[in-house]
Tab-separated table of C-alpha atoms in Angstrom:
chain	number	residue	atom	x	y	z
A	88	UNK	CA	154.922	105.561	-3.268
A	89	UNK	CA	154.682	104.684	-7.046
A	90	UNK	CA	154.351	107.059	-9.788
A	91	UNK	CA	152.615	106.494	-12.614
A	92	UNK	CA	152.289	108.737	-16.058
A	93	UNK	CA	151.725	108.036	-19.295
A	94	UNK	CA	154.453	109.615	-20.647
A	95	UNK	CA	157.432	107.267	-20.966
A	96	UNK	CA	159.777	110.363	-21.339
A	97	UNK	CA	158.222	111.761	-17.876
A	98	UNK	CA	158.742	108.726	-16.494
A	99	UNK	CA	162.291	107.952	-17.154
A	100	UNK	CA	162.944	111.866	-16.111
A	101	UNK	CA	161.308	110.884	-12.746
A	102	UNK	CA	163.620	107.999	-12.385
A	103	UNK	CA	167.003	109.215	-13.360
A	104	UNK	CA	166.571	112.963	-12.186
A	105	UNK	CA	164.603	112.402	-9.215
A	106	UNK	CA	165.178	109.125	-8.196
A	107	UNK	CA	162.101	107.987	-8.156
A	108	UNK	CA	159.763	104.698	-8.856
A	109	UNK	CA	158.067	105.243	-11.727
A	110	UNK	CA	155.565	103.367	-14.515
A	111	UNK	CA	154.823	104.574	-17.816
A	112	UNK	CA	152.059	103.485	-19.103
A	113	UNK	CA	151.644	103.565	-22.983
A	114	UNK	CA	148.939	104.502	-24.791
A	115	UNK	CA	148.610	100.845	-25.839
A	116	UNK	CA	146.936	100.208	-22.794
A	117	UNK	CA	144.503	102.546	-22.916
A	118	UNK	CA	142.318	102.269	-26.431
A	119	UNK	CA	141.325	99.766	-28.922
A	120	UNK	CA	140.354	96.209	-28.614
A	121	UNK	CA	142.291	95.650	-25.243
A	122	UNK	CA	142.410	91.811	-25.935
A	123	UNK	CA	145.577	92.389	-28.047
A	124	UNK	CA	147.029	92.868	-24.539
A	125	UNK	CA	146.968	89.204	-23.430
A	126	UNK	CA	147.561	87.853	-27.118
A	127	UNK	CA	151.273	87.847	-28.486
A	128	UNK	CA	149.959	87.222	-31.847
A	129	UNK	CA	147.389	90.055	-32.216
A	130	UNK	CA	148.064	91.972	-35.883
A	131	UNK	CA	148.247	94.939	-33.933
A	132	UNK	CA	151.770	94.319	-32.458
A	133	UNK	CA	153.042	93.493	-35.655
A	134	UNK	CA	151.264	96.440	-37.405
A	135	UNK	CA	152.948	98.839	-34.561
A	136	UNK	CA	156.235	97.262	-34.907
A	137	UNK	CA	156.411	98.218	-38.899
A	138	UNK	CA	155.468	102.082	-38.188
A	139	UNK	CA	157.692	102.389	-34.653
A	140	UNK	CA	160.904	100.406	-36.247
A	141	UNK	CA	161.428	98.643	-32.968
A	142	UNK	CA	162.519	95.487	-32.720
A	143	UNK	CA	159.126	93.684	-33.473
A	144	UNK	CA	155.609	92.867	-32.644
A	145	UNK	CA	157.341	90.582	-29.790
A	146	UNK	CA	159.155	93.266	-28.414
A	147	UNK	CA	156.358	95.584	-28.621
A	148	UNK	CA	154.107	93.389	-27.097
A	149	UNK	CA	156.574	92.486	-24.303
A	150	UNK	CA	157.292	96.224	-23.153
A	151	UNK	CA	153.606	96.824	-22.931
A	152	UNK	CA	152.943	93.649	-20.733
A	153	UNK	CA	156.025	94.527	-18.435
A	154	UNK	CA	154.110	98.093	-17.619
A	155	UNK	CA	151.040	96.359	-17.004
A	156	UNK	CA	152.695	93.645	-14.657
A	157	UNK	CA	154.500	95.959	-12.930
A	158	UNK	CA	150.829	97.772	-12.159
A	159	UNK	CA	149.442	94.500	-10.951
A	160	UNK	CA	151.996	94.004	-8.431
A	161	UNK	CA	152.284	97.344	-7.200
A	162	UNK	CA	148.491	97.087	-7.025
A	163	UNK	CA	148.497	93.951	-5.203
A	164	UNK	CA	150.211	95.746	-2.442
A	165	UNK	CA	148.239	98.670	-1.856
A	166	UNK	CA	151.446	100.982	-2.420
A	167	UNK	CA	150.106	104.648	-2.802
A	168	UNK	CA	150.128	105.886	-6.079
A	169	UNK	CA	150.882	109.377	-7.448
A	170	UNK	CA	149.454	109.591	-10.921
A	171	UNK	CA	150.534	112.158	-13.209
A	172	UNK	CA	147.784	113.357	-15.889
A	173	UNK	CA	147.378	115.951	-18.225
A	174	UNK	CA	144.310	116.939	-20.108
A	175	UNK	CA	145.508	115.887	-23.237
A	176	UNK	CA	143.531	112.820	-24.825
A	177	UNK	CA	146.236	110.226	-24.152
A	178	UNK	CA	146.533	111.041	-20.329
A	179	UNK	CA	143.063	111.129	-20.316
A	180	UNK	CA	142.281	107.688	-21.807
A	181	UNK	CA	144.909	106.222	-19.535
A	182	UNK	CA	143.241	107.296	-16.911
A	183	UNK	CA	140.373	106.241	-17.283
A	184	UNK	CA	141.848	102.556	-18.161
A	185	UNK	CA	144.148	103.040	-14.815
A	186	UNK	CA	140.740	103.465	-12.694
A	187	UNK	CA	139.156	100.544	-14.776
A	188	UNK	CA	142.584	98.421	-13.370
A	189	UNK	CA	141.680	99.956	-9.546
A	190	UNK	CA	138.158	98.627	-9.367
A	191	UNK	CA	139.042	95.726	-10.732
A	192	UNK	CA	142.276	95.558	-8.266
A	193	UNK	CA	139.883	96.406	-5.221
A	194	UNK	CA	137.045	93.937	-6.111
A	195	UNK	CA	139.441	90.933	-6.929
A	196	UNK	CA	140.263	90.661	-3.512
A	197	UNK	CA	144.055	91.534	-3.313
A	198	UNK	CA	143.890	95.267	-2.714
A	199	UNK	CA	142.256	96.690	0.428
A	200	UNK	CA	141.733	100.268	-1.167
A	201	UNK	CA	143.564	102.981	-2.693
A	202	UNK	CA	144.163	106.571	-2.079
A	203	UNK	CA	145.351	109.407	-4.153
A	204	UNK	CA	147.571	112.294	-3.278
């Protein structure tokens, strides 16, 4: 079993407290014109990189790309996932972007279904 939040602090508190496999998901993923996530060069990583202070649009863009690969491949497997939501607007958009990914998973061909817990 995966979980999956969109929290990265949950996350990482799910991994090093409880041991377990978790992916964050940010809210990057989740709103806005979603073709910045498959373009490096999109003014949006750079624009996020001068307000976070990270360590650029290319890192910013990179850590978002990770989460989403590691979805696909968990996906690809049909490994149950436990997604944690709250009503707040974030979780909310994410989860309705993470059940966009699903049906997309399912009709590609390379997931047999999905069940929650």
């Amino acid at each position: 079993m995966i979980d999956v939040t969109f929290d990265p602090t949950l996350a990482n508190t799910l991994a090093q407290s409880l041991k377990l496999t978790a992916i964050a998901l940010p809210l990057d993923m989740q709103i806005g014109d979603l073709t910045r996530l498959t373009d490096v060069k999109h003014s949006y990583w750079r624009l996020k990189a001068r307000y976070t202070k990270s360590g650029g649009a290319s890192a910013e863009f990179a850590a978002v790309a990770t989460s989403q690969q590691r979805l696909q491949r968990v996906l690809a497997t049909g490994t149950t996932l436990r997604v944690w939501t709250s009503v707040n607007p974030a979780d909310q958009l994410g989860w309705g972007w993470l059940c966009s990914q699903l049906v997309q998973a399912q009709f590609m061909g390379g997931f047999n279904g999905f069940r929650f817990l």
